Amino acid sequence: GAVVSQHPSWVICKSGTSVKIECRSLDFQATTMFWYRQFPKQSLMLMATSNEGSKATYEQGVEKDKFLINHASLTLSTLTVTSAHPEDSSFYICSARSGVPEAFFGQGTRLTVV
Amino acid sequence: AQSVAQPEDQVNVAEGNPLTVKCTYSVSGNPYLFWYVQYPNRGLQFLLKYITGDNLVKGSYGFEAEFNKSQTSFHLKKPSALVSDSALYFCAVRVYNNAGNMLTFGGGTRLMVKP
């Protein structure tokens, strides 16, 4: 199957700083990528849909100014958590589709804000 | 609106026994159905999908699932469980030709296989 790489796998940052998470499709081009957030022992919550060359579409309740998404190329989307606070600590996962019905997921990023 | 329900938070099974993880869905069109598995601190791995055709679909690691339109179910099964199958399993649905192309996930079911 197609490979989606997410980096970093984990990151610890100080409250008030910003953190950037990268999502790359390694062997296919993805015009659309998705960003999810997962709380402990819970399902995935879609945060936003990232479209190459255009603005991301955010789900209701997700602050677009806090979670900046950039999809500058067909193989890279980034999620920047700005002015991070401890409540932003979570597991963030990206996914992409390669022309088949199933989506492929990155390995996730564990963000801890201290 | 589409939705997915996984009625069991956790399923316990002994190694070597058959396992079933339940999933029911609600959509307004023809569904694309998926099962994914998640190991601790990892992303989701694709197991199998139903798009059209045979109601019984086979996937990775010996898993299979049966699409039942009348019961709107897509239960995941495996004839003989392994300890290494212990993980978190998610059922997901996408409506055919949904311009949004987004997946809706169930709440997840933790599978515990004991030796």
PDB file of C-alpha atoms in Angstrom:
ATOM      1  CA  GLY A   1       0.000   0.000   0.000  1.00  0.00           C
ATOM      2  CA  ALA A   2       0.880   3.651  -0.213  1.00  0.00           C
ATOM      3  CA  VAL A   3       3.149   5.108   2.443  1.00  0.00           C
ATOM      4  CA  VAL A   4       2.444   8.203   4.485  1.00  0.00           C
ATOM      5  CA  SER A   5       5.225   9.485   6.692  1.00  0.00           C
ATOM      6  CA  GLN A   6       4.620  11.797   9.617  1.00  0.00           C
ATOM      7  CA  HIS A   7       7.311  13.666  11.513  1.00  0.00           C
ATOM      8  CA  PRO A   8       8.122  14.005  14.321  1.00  0.00           C
ATOM      9  CA  SER A   9       6.820  10.936  16.125  1.00  0.00           C
ATOM     10  CA  TRP A  10       6.776  12.805  19.382  1.00  0.00           C
ATOM     11  CA  VAL A  11       7.544  16.300  20.535  1.00  0.00           C
ATOM     12  CA  ILE A  12       7.632  18.111  23.853  1.00  0.00           C
ATOM     13  CA  CYS A  13       7.334  21.870  23.810  1.00  0.00           C
ATOM     14  CA  LYS A  14       6.928  24.698  26.258  1.00  0.00           C
ATOM     15  CA  SER A  15       3.624  26.428  26.676  1.00  0.00           C
ATOM     16  CA  GLY A  16       3.337  29.418  24.354  1.00  0.00           C
ATOM     17  CA  THR A  17       5.612  28.074  21.639  1.00  0.00           C
ATOM     18  CA  SER A  18       4.618  26.740  18.227  1.00  0.00           C
ATOM     19  CA  VAL A  19       5.108  23.248  16.870  1.00  0.00           C
ATOM     20  CA  LYS A  20       5.083  22.095  13.257  1.00  0.00           C
ATOM     21  CA  ILE A  21       4.115  18.562  12.240  1.00  0.00           C
ATOM     22  CA  GLU A  22       4.834  17.302   8.740  1.00  0.00           C
ATOM     23  CA  CYS A  23       2.890  14.755   6.728  1.00  0.00           C
ATOM     24  CA  ARG A  24       4.385  13.392   3.532  1.00  0.00           C
ATOM     25  CA  SER A  25       3.065  10.991   0.948  1.00  0.00           C
ATOM     26  CA  LEU A  26       6.200   9.100  -0.045  1.00  0.00           C
ATOM     27  CA  ASP A  27       5.198   7.190  -3.150  1.00  0.00           C
ATOM     28  CA  PHE A  28       2.130   8.963  -4.434  1.00  0.00           C
ATOM     29  CA  GLN A  29       0.698  12.406  -4.914  1.00  0.00           C
ATOM     30  CA  ALA A  30      -2.069  13.481  -2.605  1.00  0.00           C
ATOM     31  CA  THR A  31      -4.216  16.427  -3.547  1.00  0.00           C
ATOM     32  CA  THR A  32      -6.080  15.999  -0.278  1.00  0.00           C
ATOM     33  CA  MET A  33      -4.768  15.157   3.161  1.00  0.00           C
ATOM     34  CA  PHE A  34      -6.632  14.944   6.426  1.00  0.00           C
ATOM     35  CA  TRP A  35      -5.603  15.883   9.945  1.00  0.00           C
ATOM     36  CA  TYR A  36      -7.054  14.088  12.943  1.00  0.00           C
ATOM     37  CA  ARG A  37      -6.717  14.431  16.675  1.00  0.00           C
ATOM     38  CA  GLN A  38      -7.051  11.488  18.998  1.00  0.00           C
ATOM     39  CA  PHE A  39      -7.540  11.698  22.747  1.00  0.00           C
ATOM     40  CA  PRO A  40      -6.597   8.778  24.976  1.00  0.00           C
ATOM     41  CA  LYS A  41      -8.859   5.784  24.512  1.00  0.00           C
ATOM     42  CA  GLN A  42     -11.017   7.694  22.052  1.00  0.00           C
ATOM     43  CA  SER A  43     -11.670   7.652  18.345  1.00  0.00           C
ATOM     44  CA  LEU A  44     -10.201   9.949  15.742  1.00  0.00           C
ATOM     45  CA  MET A  45     -11.656  13.403  15.427  1.00  0.00           C
ATOM     46  CA  LEU A  46     -11.295  15.044  12.039  1.00  0.00           C
ATOM     47  CA  MET A  47      -9.798  18.483  12.452  1.00  0.00           C
ATOM     48  CA  ALA A  48      -9.436  19.653   8.898  1.00  0.00           C
ATOM     49  CA  THR A  49      -9.140  18.695   5.277  1.00  0.00           C
ATOM     50  CA  SER A  50      -6.007  19.975   3.603  1.00  0.00           C
ATOM     51  CA  ASN A  51      -6.189  20.743  -0.109  1.00  0.00           C
ATOM     52  CA  GLU A  52      -3.101  21.328  -2.207  1.00  0.00           C
ATOM     53  CA  GLY A  53      -2.837  24.916  -3.320  1.00  0.00           C
ATOM     54  CA  SER A  54      -5.865  26.175  -1.440  1.00  0.00           C
ATOM     55  CA  LYS A  55      -7.063  26.882   2.055  1.00  0.00           C
ATOM     56  CA  ALA A  56      -7.843  24.043   4.391  1.00  0.00           C
ATOM     57  CA  THR A  57     -11.394  23.231   5.354  1.00  0.00           C
ATOM     58  CA  TYR A  58     -11.772  23.122   9.118  1.00  0.00           C
ATOM     59  CA  GLU A  59     -14.337  21.145  11.045  1.00  0.00           C
ATOM     60  CA  GLN A  60     -16.706  22.943  13.325  1.00  0.00           C
ATOM     61  CA  GLY A  61     -15.109  23.896  16.598  1.00  0.00           C
ATOM     62  CA  VAL A  62     -11.517  23.728  15.353  1.00  0.00           C
ATOM     63  CA  GLU A  63      -9.702  27.050  15.579  1.00  0.00           C
ATOM     64  CA  LYS A  64      -8.116  27.778  12.234  1.00  0.00           C
ATOM     65  CA  ASP A  65      -5.814  30.413  13.723  1.00  0.00           C
ATOM     66  CA  LYS A  66      -4.498  27.975  16.270  1.00  0.00           C
ATOM     67  CA  PHE A  67      -4.078  24.984  13.993  1.00  0.00           C
ATOM     68  CA  LEU A  68      -2.466  26.306  10.838  1.00  0.00           C
ATOM     69  CA  ILE A  69      -2.484  23.947   7.891  1.00  0.00           C
ATOM     70  CA  ASN A  70      -0.401  24.365   4.787  1.00  0.00           C
ATOM     71  CA  HIS A  71      -0.490  22.039   1.789  1.00  0.00           C
ATOM     72  CA  ALA A  72       2.136  23.585  -0.431  1.00  0.00           C
ATOM     73  CA  SER A  73       2.851  20.569  -2.613  1.00  0.00           C
ATOM     74  CA  LEU A  74       1.241  17.333  -3.702  1.00  0.00           C
ATOM     75  CA  THR A  75       3.332  15.367  -1.241  1.00  0.00           C
ATOM     76  CA  LEU A  76       3.497  17.560   1.839  1.00  0.00           C
ATOM     77  CA  SER A  77       1.030  18.983   4.294  1.00  0.00           C
ATOM     78  CA  THR A  78       1.988  20.635   7.566  1.00  0.00           C
ATOM     79  CA  LEU A  79       0.060  21.292  10.743  1.00  0.00           C
ATOM     80  CA  THR A  80       1.364  24.035  13.009  1.00  0.00           C
ATOM     81  CA  VAL A  81       0.022  24.270  16.518  1.00  0.00           C
ATOM     82  CA  THR A  82       0.509  27.912  17.442  1.00  0.00           C
ATOM     83  CA  SER A  83       0.915  29.231  20.973  1.00  0.00           C
ATOM     84  CA  ALA A  84       0.540  25.746  22.320  1.00  0.00           C
ATOM     85  CA  HIS A  85      -1.056  25.130  25.683  1.00  0.00           C
ATOM     86  CA  PRO A  86      -1.210  21.984  27.798  1.00  0.00           C
ATOM     87  CA  GLU A  87      -4.752  21.270  26.595  1.00  0.00           C
ATOM     88  CA  ASP A  88      -3.355  20.933  23.075  1.00  0.00           C
ATOM     89  CA  SER A  89      -1.421  17.887  24.211  1.00  0.00           C
ATOM     90  CA  SER A  90      -2.729  15.007  22.150  1.00  0.00           C
ATOM     91  CA  PHE A  91      -1.985  12.469  19.443  1.00  0.00           C
ATOM     92  CA  TYR A  92      -2.209  13.990  15.956  1.00  0.00           C
ATOM     93  CA  ILE A  93      -2.550  11.793  12.880  1.00  0.00           C
ATOM     94  CA  CYS A  94      -2.577  12.643   9.196  1.00  0.00           C
ATOM     95  CA  SER A  95      -3.930  10.611   6.313  1.00  0.00           C
ATOM     96  CA  ALA A  96      -4.022  10.741   2.540  1.00  0.00           C
ATOM     97  CA  ARG A  97      -5.594   8.872  -0.332  1.00  0.00           C
ATOM     98  CA  SER A  98      -3.805   7.763  -3.467  1.00  0.00           C
ATOM     99  CA  GLY A  99      -6.668   7.198  -5.841  1.00  0.00           C
ATOM    100  CA  VAL A 100      -7.977   4.079  -4.104  1.00  0.00           C
ATOM    101  CA  PRO A 101     -10.934   4.121  -1.720  1.00  0.00           C
ATOM    102  CA  GLU A 102      -8.943   3.474   1.438  1.00  0.00           C
ATOM    103  CA  ALA A 103      -6.945   6.145   3.182  1.00  0.00           C
ATOM    104  CA  PHE A 104      -3.401   5.648   4.409  1.00  0.00           C
ATOM    105  CA  PHE A 105      -2.275   7.052   7.699  1.00  0.00           C
ATOM    106  CA  GLY A 106       0.908   8.484   9.086  1.00  0.00           C
ATOM    107  CA  GLN A 107       2.361   6.991  12.236  1.00  0.00           C
ATOM    108  CA  GLY A 108       1.080   9.853  14.353  1.00  0.00           C
ATOM    109  CA  THR A 109       2.704  12.547  16.474  1.00  0.00           C
ATOM    110  CA  ARG A 110       2.461  12.628  20.248  1.00  0.00           C
ATOM    111  CA  LEU A 111       2.490  16.278  21.314  1.00  0.00           C
ATOM    112  CA  THR A 112       3.109  17.126  24.952  1.00  0.00           C
ATOM    113  CA  VAL A 113       2.942  20.763  26.000  1.00  0.00           C
ATOM    114  CA  VAL A 114       4.549  21.528  29.344  1.00  0.00           C
TER     115      VAL A 114
ATOM    116  CA  ALA B   1     -25.210  12.333   7.923  1.00  0.00           C
ATOM    117  CA  GLN B   2     -23.169   9.167   8.153  1.00  0.00           C
ATOM    118  CA  SER B   3     -22.307   7.442  11.403  1.00  0.00           C
ATOM    119  CA  VAL B   4     -20.594   4.319  12.635  1.00  0.00           C
ATOM    120  CA  ALA B   5     -21.191   2.448  15.877  1.00  0.00           C
ATOM    121  CA  GLN B   6     -18.926  -0.051  17.544  1.00  0.00           C
ATOM    122  CA  PRO B   7     -21.036  -1.275  20.449  1.00  0.00           C
ATOM    123  CA  GLU B   8     -18.220  -2.943  22.371  1.00  0.00           C
ATOM    124  CA  ASP B   9     -15.463  -0.944  24.005  1.00  0.00           C
ATOM    125  CA  GLN B  10     -13.459  -4.100  24.549  1.00  0.00           C
ATOM    126  CA  VAL B  11     -13.537  -7.681  23.333  1.00  0.00           C
ATOM    127  CA  ASN B  12     -11.692 -10.415  25.194  1.00  0.00           C
ATOM    128  CA  VAL B  13     -10.867 -13.704  23.527  1.00  0.00           C
ATOM    129  CA  ALA B  14      -8.534 -16.586  24.194  1.00  0.00           C
ATOM    130  CA  GLU B  15      -5.753 -17.296  21.752  1.00  0.00           C
ATOM    131  CA  GLY B  16      -6.848 -19.789  19.119  1.00  0.00           C
ATOM    132  CA  ASN B  17     -10.526 -18.958  19.477  1.00  0.00           C
ATOM    133  CA  PRO B  18     -12.505 -17.128  16.808  1.00  0.00           C
ATOM    134  CA  LEU B  19     -13.034 -13.420  17.274  1.00  0.00           C
ATOM    135  CA  THR B  20     -15.690 -10.966  16.177  1.00  0.00           C
ATOM    136  CA  VAL B  21     -15.575  -7.194  16.461  1.00  0.00           C
ATOM    137  CA  LYS B  22     -18.910  -5.597  15.725  1.00  0.00           C
ATOM    138  CA  CYS B  23     -19.684  -2.576  13.574  1.00  0.00           C
ATOM    139  CA  THR B  24     -22.940  -1.050  12.385  1.00  0.00           C
ATOM    140  CA  TYR B  25     -23.305   1.960  10.152  1.00  0.00           C
ATOM    141  CA  SER B  26     -25.809   4.522   9.005  1.00  0.00           C
ATOM    142  CA  VAL B  27     -25.518   6.265   5.658  1.00  0.00           C
ATOM    143  CA  SER B  28     -27.862   7.749   3.109  1.00  0.00           C
ATOM    144  CA  GLY B  29     -26.129   6.279   0.072  1.00  0.00           C
ATOM    145  CA  ASN B  30     -24.033   3.274  -0.860  1.00  0.00           C
ATOM    146  CA  PRO B  31     -21.309   2.852   1.737  1.00  0.00           C
ATOM    147  CA  TYR B  32     -17.630   2.227   1.406  1.00  0.00           C
ATOM    148  CA  LEU B  33     -16.693   0.384   4.623  1.00  0.00           C
ATOM    149  CA  PHE B  34     -13.263  -0.072   6.134  1.00  0.00           C
ATOM    150  CA  TRP B  35     -11.496  -1.656   9.063  1.00  0.00           C
ATOM    151  CA  TYR B  36      -8.296  -0.262  10.490  1.00  0.00           C
ATOM    152  CA  VAL B  37      -6.068  -1.445  13.335  1.00  0.00           C
ATOM    153  CA  GLN B  38      -4.038   0.779  15.637  1.00  0.00           C
ATOM    154  CA  TYR B  39      -1.156  -0.327  17.824  1.00  0.00           C
ATOM    155  CA  PRO B  40      -0.045   1.847  20.768  1.00  0.00           C
ATOM    156  CA  ASN B  41       1.351   5.230  19.745  1.00  0.00           C
ATOM    157  CA  ARG B  42       1.027   4.388  16.093  1.00  0.00           C
ATOM    158  CA  GLY B  43      -1.128   5.517  13.217  1.00  0.00           C
ATOM    159  CA  LEU B  44      -3.848   3.381  11.678  1.00  0.00           C
ATOM    160  CA  GLN B  45      -3.116   0.429   9.454  1.00  0.00           C
ATOM    161  CA  PHE B  46      -5.589  -0.541   6.752  1.00  0.00           C
ATOM    162  CA  LEU B  47      -6.993  -4.072   7.145  1.00  0.00           C
ATOM    163  CA  LEU B  48      -9.752  -4.449   4.593  1.00  0.00           C
ATOM    164  CA  LYS B  49     -12.551  -2.742   2.728  1.00  0.00           C
ATOM    165  CA  TYR B  50     -15.951  -3.357   1.222  1.00  0.00           C
ATOM    166  CA  ILE B  51     -16.804  -1.412  -1.899  1.00  0.00           C
ATOM    167  CA  THR B  52     -19.102  -3.647  -3.906  1.00  0.00           C
ATOM    168  CA  GLY B  53     -19.473  -7.276  -4.900  1.00  0.00           C
ATOM    169  CA  ASP B  54     -19.008 -10.264  -2.612  1.00  0.00           C
ATOM    170  CA  ASN B  55     -20.304  -9.552   0.871  1.00  0.00           C
ATOM    171  CA  LEU B  56     -17.424 -11.431   2.483  1.00  0.00           C
ATOM    172  CA  VAL B  57     -14.175  -9.584   2.115  1.00  0.00           C
ATOM    173  CA  LYS B  58     -10.766 -10.845   3.144  1.00  0.00           C
ATOM    174  CA  GLY B  59      -7.980  -8.634   4.338  1.00  0.00           C
ATOM    175  CA  SER B  60      -4.593  -8.555   5.980  1.00  0.00           C
ATOM    176  CA  TYR B  61      -3.361 -10.869   8.741  1.00  0.00           C
ATOM    177  CA  GLY B  62      -6.163 -13.390   8.238  1.00  0.00           C
ATOM    178  CA  PHE B  63      -8.978 -10.969   9.018  1.00  0.00           C
ATOM    179  CA  GLU B  64     -12.239 -10.916   7.127  1.00  0.00           C
ATOM    180  CA  ALA B  65     -15.470  -8.985   7.368  1.00  0.00           C
ATOM    181  CA  GLU B  66     -19.003  -9.562   6.207  1.00  0.00           C
ATOM    182  CA  PHE B  67     -21.130  -6.815   4.759  1.00  0.00           C
ATOM    183  CA  ASN B  68     -24.795  -7.200   5.659  1.00  0.00           C
ATOM    184  CA  LYS B  69     -26.937  -4.588   4.005  1.00  0.00           C
ATOM    185  CA  SER B  70     -30.194  -5.514   5.706  1.00  0.00           C
ATOM    186  CA  GLN B  71     -28.607  -5.273   9.148  1.00  0.00           C
ATOM    187  CA  THR B  72     -26.334  -2.388   8.138  1.00  0.00           C
ATOM    188  CA  SER B  73     -23.431  -4.226   9.705  1.00  0.00           C
ATOM    189  CA  PHE B  74     -19.816  -4.902   8.811  1.00  0.00           C
ATOM    190  CA  HIS B  75     -18.434  -7.146  11.541  1.00  0.00           C
ATOM    191  CA  LEU B  76     -14.747  -8.000  11.604  1.00  0.00           C
ATOM    192  CA  LYS B  77     -13.851 -11.644  12.108  1.00  0.00           C
ATOM    193  CA  LYS B  78     -10.919 -13.967  12.385  1.00  0.00           C
ATOM    194  CA  PRO B  79     -11.140 -17.760  12.736  1.00  0.00           C
ATOM    195  CA  SER B  80      -8.246 -18.103  15.183  1.00  0.00           C
ATOM    196  CA  ALA B  81      -7.014 -15.195  17.279  1.00  0.00           C
ATOM    197  CA  LEU B  82      -3.369 -14.512  18.032  1.00  0.00           C
ATOM    198  CA  VAL B  83      -1.946 -12.662  21.020  1.00  0.00           C
ATOM    199  CA  SER B  84      -0.358 -10.278  18.516  1.00  0.00           C
ATOM    200  CA  ASP B  85      -3.843  -9.309  17.295  1.00  0.00           C
ATOM    201  CA  SER B  86      -4.341  -7.387  20.534  1.00  0.00           C
ATOM    202  CA  ALA B  87      -4.832  -3.780  19.466  1.00  0.00           C
ATOM    203  CA  LEU B  88      -7.427  -1.077  18.899  1.00  0.00           C
ATOM    204  CA  TYR B  89      -9.737  -1.637  15.938  1.00  0.00           C
ATOM    205  CA  PHE B  90     -11.687   1.027  14.106  1.00  0.00           C
ATOM    206  CA  CYS B  91     -14.535   0.651  11.668  1.00  0.00           C
ATOM    207  CA  ALA B  92     -15.046   3.515   9.223  1.00  0.00           C
ATOM    208  CA  VAL B  93     -17.484   4.484   6.497  1.00  0.00           C
ATOM    209  CA  ARG B  94     -17.327   6.732   3.487  1.00  0.00           C
ATOM    210  CA  VAL B  95     -20.282   7.337   1.260  1.00  0.00           C
ATOM    211  CA  TYR B  96     -19.746   6.594  -2.418  1.00  0.00           C
ATOM    212  CA  ASN B  97     -19.097   9.713  -4.396  1.00  0.00           C
ATOM    213  CA  ASN B  98     -19.054  11.868  -1.325  1.00  0.00           C
ATOM    214  CA  ALA B  99     -17.362  15.006  -2.548  1.00  0.00           C
ATOM    215  CA  GLY B 100     -15.928  15.534   0.876  1.00  0.00           C
ATOM    216  CA  ASN B 101     -14.112  12.217   0.729  1.00  0.00           C
ATOM    217  CA  MET B 102     -13.943  12.056   4.476  1.00  0.00           C
ATOM    218  CA  LEU B 103     -14.058   8.988   6.654  1.00  0.00           C
ATOM    219  CA  THR B 104     -16.324   8.702   9.655  1.00  0.00           C
ATOM    220  CA  PHE B 105     -14.913   6.457  12.363  1.00  0.00           C
ATOM    221  CA  GLY B 106     -16.528   4.384  15.019  1.00  0.00           C
ATOM    222  CA  GLY B 107     -15.422   4.796  18.599  1.00  0.00           C
ATOM    223  CA  GLY B 108     -13.006   1.913  18.428  1.00  0.00           C
ATOM    224  CA  THR B 109     -12.925  -1.520  20.054  1.00  0.00           C
ATOM    225  CA  ARG B 110      -9.993  -2.759  22.052  1.00  0.00           C
ATOM    226  CA  LEU B 111      -9.272  -6.401  21.325  1.00  0.00           C
ATOM    227  CA  MET B 112      -7.479  -8.343  24.035  1.00  0.00           C
ATOM    228  CA  VAL B 113      -6.259 -11.805  23.113  1.00  0.00           C
ATOM    229  CA  LYS B 114      -5.030 -13.799  26.083  1.00  0.00           C
ATOM    230  CA  PRO B 115      -2.656 -16.734  25.854  1.00  0.00           C
TER     231      PRO B 115
END
